PDB file of C-alpha atoms in Angstrom:
ATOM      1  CA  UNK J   1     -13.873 -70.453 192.025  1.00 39.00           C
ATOM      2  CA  UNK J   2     -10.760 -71.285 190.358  1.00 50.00           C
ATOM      3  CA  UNK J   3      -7.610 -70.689 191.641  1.00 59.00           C
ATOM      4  CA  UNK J   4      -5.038 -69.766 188.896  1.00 66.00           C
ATOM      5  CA  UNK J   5      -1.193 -69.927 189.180  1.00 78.00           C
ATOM      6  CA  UNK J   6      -0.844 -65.831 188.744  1.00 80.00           C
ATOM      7  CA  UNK J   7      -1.126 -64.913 192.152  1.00 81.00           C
ATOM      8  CA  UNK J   8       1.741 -67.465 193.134  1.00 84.00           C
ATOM      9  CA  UNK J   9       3.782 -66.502 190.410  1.00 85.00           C
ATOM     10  CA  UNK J  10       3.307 -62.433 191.606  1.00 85.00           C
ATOM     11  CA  UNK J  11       4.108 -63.148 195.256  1.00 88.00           C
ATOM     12  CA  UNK J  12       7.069 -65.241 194.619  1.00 90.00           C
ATOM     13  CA  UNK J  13       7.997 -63.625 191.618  1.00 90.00           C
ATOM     14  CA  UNK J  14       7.444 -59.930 192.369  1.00 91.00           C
ATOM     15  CA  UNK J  15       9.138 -61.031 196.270  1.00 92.00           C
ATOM     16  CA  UNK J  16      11.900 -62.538 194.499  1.00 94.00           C
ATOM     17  CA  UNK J  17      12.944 -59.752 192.276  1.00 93.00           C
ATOM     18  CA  UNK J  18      12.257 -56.843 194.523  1.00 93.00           C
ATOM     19  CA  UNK J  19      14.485 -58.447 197.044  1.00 94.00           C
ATOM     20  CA  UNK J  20      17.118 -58.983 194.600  1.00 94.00           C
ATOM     21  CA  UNK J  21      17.080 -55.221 192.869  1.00 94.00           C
ATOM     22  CA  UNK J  22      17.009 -53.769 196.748  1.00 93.00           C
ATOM     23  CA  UNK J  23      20.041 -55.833 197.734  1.00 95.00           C
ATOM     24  CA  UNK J  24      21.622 -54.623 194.535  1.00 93.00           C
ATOM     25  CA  UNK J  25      20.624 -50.756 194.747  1.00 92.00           C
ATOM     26  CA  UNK J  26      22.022 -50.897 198.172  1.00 93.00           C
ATOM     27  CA  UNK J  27      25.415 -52.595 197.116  1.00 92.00           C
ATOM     28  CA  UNK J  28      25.878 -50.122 194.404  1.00 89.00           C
ATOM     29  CA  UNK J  29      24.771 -46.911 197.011  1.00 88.00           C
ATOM     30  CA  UNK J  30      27.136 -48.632 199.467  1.00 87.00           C
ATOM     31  CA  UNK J  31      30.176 -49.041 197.332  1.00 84.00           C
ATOM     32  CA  UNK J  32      33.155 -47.056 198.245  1.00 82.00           C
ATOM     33  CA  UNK J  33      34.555 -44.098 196.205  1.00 75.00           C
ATOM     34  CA  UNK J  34      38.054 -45.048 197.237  1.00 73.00           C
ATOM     35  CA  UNK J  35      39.767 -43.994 194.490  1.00 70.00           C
ATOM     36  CA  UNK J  36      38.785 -40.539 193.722  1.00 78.00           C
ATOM     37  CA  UNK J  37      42.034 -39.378 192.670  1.00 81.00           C
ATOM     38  CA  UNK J  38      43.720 -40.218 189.304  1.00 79.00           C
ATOM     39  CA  UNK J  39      46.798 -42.599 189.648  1.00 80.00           C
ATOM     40  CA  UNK J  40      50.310 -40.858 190.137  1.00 81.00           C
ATOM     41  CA  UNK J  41      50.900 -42.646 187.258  1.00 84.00           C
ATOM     42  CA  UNK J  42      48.238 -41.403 184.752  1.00 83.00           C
ATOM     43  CA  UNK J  43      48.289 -38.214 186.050  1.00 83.00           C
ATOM     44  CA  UNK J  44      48.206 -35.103 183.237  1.00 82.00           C
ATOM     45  CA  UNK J  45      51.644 -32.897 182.566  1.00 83.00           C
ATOM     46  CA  UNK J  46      50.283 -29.329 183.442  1.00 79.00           C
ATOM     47  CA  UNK J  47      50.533 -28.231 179.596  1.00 78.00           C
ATOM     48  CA  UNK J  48      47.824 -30.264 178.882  1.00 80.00           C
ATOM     49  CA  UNK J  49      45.504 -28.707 181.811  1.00 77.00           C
ATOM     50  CA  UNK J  50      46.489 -25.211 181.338  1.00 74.00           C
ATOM     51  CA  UNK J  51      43.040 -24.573 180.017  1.00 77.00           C
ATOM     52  CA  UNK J  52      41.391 -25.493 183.304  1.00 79.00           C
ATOM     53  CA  UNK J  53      44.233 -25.434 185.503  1.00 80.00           C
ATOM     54  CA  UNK J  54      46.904 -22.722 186.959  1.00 81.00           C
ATOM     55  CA  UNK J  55      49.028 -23.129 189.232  1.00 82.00           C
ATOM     56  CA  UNK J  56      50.638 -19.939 191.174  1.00 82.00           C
ATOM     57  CA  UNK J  57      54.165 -20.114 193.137  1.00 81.00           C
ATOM     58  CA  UNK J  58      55.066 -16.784 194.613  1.00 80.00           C
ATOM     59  CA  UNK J  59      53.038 -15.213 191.644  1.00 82.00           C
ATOM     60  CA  UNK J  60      54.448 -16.756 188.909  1.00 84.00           C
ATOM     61  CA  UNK J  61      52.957 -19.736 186.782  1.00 83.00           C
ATOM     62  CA  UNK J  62      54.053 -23.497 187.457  1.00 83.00           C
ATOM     63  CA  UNK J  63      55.312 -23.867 183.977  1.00 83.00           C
ATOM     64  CA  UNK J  64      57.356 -20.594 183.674  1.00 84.00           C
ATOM     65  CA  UNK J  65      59.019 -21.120 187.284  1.00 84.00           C
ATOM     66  CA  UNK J  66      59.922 -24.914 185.987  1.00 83.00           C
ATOM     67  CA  UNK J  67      60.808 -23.553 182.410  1.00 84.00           C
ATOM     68  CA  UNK J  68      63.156 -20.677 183.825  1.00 85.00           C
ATOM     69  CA  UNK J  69      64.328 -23.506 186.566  1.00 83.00           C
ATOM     70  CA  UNK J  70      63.691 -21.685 189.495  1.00 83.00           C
ATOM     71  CA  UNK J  71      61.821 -24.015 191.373  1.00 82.00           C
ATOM     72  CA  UNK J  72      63.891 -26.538 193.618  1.00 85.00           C
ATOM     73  CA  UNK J  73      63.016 -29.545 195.872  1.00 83.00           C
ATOM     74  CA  UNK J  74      64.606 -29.497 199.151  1.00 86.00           C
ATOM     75  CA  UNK J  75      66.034 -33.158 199.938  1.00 85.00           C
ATOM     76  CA  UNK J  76      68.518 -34.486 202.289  1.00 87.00           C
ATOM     77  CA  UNK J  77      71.170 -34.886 199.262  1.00 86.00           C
ATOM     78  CA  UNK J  78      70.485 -31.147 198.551  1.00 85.00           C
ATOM     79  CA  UNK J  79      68.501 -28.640 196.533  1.00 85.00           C
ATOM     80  CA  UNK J  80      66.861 -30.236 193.479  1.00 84.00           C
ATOM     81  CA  UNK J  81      65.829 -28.522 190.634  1.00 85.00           C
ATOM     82  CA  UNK J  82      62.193 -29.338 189.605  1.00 82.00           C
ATOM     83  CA  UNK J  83      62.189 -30.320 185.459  1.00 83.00           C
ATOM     84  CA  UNK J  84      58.422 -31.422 185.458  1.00 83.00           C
ATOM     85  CA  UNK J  85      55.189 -31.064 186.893  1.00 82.00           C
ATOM     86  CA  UNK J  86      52.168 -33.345 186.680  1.00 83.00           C
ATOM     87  CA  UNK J  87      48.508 -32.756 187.699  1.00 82.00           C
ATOM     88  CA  UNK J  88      45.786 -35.242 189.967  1.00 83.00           C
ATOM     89  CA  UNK J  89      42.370 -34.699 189.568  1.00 81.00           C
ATOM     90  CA  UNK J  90      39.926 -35.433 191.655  1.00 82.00           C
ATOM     91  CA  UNK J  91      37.366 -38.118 190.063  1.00 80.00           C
ATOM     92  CA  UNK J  92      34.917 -38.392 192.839  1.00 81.00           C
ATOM     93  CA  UNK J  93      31.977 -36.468 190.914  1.00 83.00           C
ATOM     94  CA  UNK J  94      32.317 -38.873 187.870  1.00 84.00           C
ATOM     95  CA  UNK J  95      32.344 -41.886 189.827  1.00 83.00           C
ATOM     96  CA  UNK J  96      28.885 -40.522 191.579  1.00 85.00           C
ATOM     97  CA  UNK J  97      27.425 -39.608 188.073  1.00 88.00           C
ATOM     98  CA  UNK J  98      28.661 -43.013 187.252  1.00 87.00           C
ATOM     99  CA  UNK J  99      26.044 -44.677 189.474  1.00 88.00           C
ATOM    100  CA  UNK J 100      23.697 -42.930 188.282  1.00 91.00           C
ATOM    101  CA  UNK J 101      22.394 -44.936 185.761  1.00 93.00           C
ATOM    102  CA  UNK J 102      22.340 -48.643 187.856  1.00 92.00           C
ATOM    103  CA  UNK J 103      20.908 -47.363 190.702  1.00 92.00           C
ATOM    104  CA  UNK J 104      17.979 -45.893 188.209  1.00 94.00           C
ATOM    105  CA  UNK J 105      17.756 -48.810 186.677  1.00 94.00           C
ATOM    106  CA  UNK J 106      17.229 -50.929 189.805  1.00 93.00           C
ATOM    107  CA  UNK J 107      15.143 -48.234 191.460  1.00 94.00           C
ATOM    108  CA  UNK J 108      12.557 -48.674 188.318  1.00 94.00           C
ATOM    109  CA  UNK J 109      13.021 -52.867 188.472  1.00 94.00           C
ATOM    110  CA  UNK J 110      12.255 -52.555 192.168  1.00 94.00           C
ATOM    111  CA  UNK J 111       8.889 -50.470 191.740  1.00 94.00           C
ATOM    112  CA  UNK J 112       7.753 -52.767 189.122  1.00 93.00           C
ATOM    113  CA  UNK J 113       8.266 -55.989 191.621  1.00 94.00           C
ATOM    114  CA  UNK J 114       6.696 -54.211 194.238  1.00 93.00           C
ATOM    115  CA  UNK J 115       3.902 -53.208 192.492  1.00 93.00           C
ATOM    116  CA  UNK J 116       3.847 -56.946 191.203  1.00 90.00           C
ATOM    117  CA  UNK J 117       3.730 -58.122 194.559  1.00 91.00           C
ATOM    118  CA  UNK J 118       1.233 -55.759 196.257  1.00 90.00           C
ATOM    119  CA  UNK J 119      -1.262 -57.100 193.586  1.00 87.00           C
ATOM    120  CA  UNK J 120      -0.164 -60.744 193.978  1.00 85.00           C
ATOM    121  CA  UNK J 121      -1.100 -60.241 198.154  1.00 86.00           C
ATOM    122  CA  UNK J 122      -4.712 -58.404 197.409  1.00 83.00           C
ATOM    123  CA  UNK J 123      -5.418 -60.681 194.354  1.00 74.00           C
ATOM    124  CA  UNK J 124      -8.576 -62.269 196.053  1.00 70.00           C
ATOM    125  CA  UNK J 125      -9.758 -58.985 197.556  1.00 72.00           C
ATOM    126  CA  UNK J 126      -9.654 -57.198 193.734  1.00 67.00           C
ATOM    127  CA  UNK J 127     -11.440 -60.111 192.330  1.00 62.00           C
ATOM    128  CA  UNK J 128     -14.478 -59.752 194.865  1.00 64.00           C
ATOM    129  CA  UNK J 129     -14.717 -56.145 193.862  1.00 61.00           C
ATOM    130  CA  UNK J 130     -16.099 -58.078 190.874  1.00 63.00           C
ATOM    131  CA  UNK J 131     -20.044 -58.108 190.515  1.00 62.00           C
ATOM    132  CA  UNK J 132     -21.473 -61.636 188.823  1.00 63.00           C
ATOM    133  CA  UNK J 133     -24.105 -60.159 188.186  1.00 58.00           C
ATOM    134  CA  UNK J 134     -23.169 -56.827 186.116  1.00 57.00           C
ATOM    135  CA  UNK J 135     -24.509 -57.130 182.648  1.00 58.00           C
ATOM    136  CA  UNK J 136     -21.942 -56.650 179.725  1.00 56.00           C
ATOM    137  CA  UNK J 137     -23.830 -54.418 176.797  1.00 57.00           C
ATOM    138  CA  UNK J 138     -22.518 -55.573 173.154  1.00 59.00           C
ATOM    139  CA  UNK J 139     -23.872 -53.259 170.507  1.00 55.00           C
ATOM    140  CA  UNK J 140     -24.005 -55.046 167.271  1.00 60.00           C
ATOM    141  CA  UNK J 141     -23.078 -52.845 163.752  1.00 54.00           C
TER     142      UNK J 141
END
């Protein structure tokens, strides 16, 4: 019986690359969604989210309270008299849909290696499942 070089190559090699896409599904999975919020300073003026977005103050929209200039800000120097208004949304179900894709693409690397693998560890056992002395029939045209 001779021993070829697949069954090393699908142990190490299957091993070797299911460890790896594992390590790296569970570093993206495991990342952080720190910054869910849009920066203060790329934050949207209202106008721009007035099709998604109203804002109420005692009833009356955002924009016409700030365009009318009845809406102050309270400070220790005294009242101050609001002249714009920006908007933060919150990015966290981007940044999920985000990973989507890697952690698919790892998910379907790691299957493949571990499939690899499991047939790299019961290589000998599939190849006794072979019979020597099954006959092969080859009809001739």
């Amino acid at each position: 019986m001779q021993k070829g070089h697949f069954r090393l190559f699908a142990v190490l090699g299957g091993g070797v690359v299911l460890a790896l896409s594992v390590a790296g599904f569970l570093l993206v999975e495991g990342k952080p969604l720190d910054t869910t919020w849009t920066p203060a300073h790329l934050a949207l003026p209202l106008a721009t989210t007035a099709d998604r977005l109203q804002v109420l103050v005692g009833d009356i929209p955002l924009e016409k309270a700030i365009a009318e200039r009845r809406l102050t800000l309270a400070r220790d120097a005294g009242p101050l008299v609001v002249l714009e208004a920006t908007v933060r949304m919150n990015n966290a179900p981007q940044l999920r849909e985000a990973r989507l894709m890697p952690l698919l693409a790892l998910s379907a690397i790691a299957g493949g290696a571990l499939v690899l693998f499991v047939i790299g560890l019961f290589a000998p056992r599939i190849g006794a499942l072979h019979q020597n002395d099954l006959i092969d029939l080859h009809l001739t045209t």
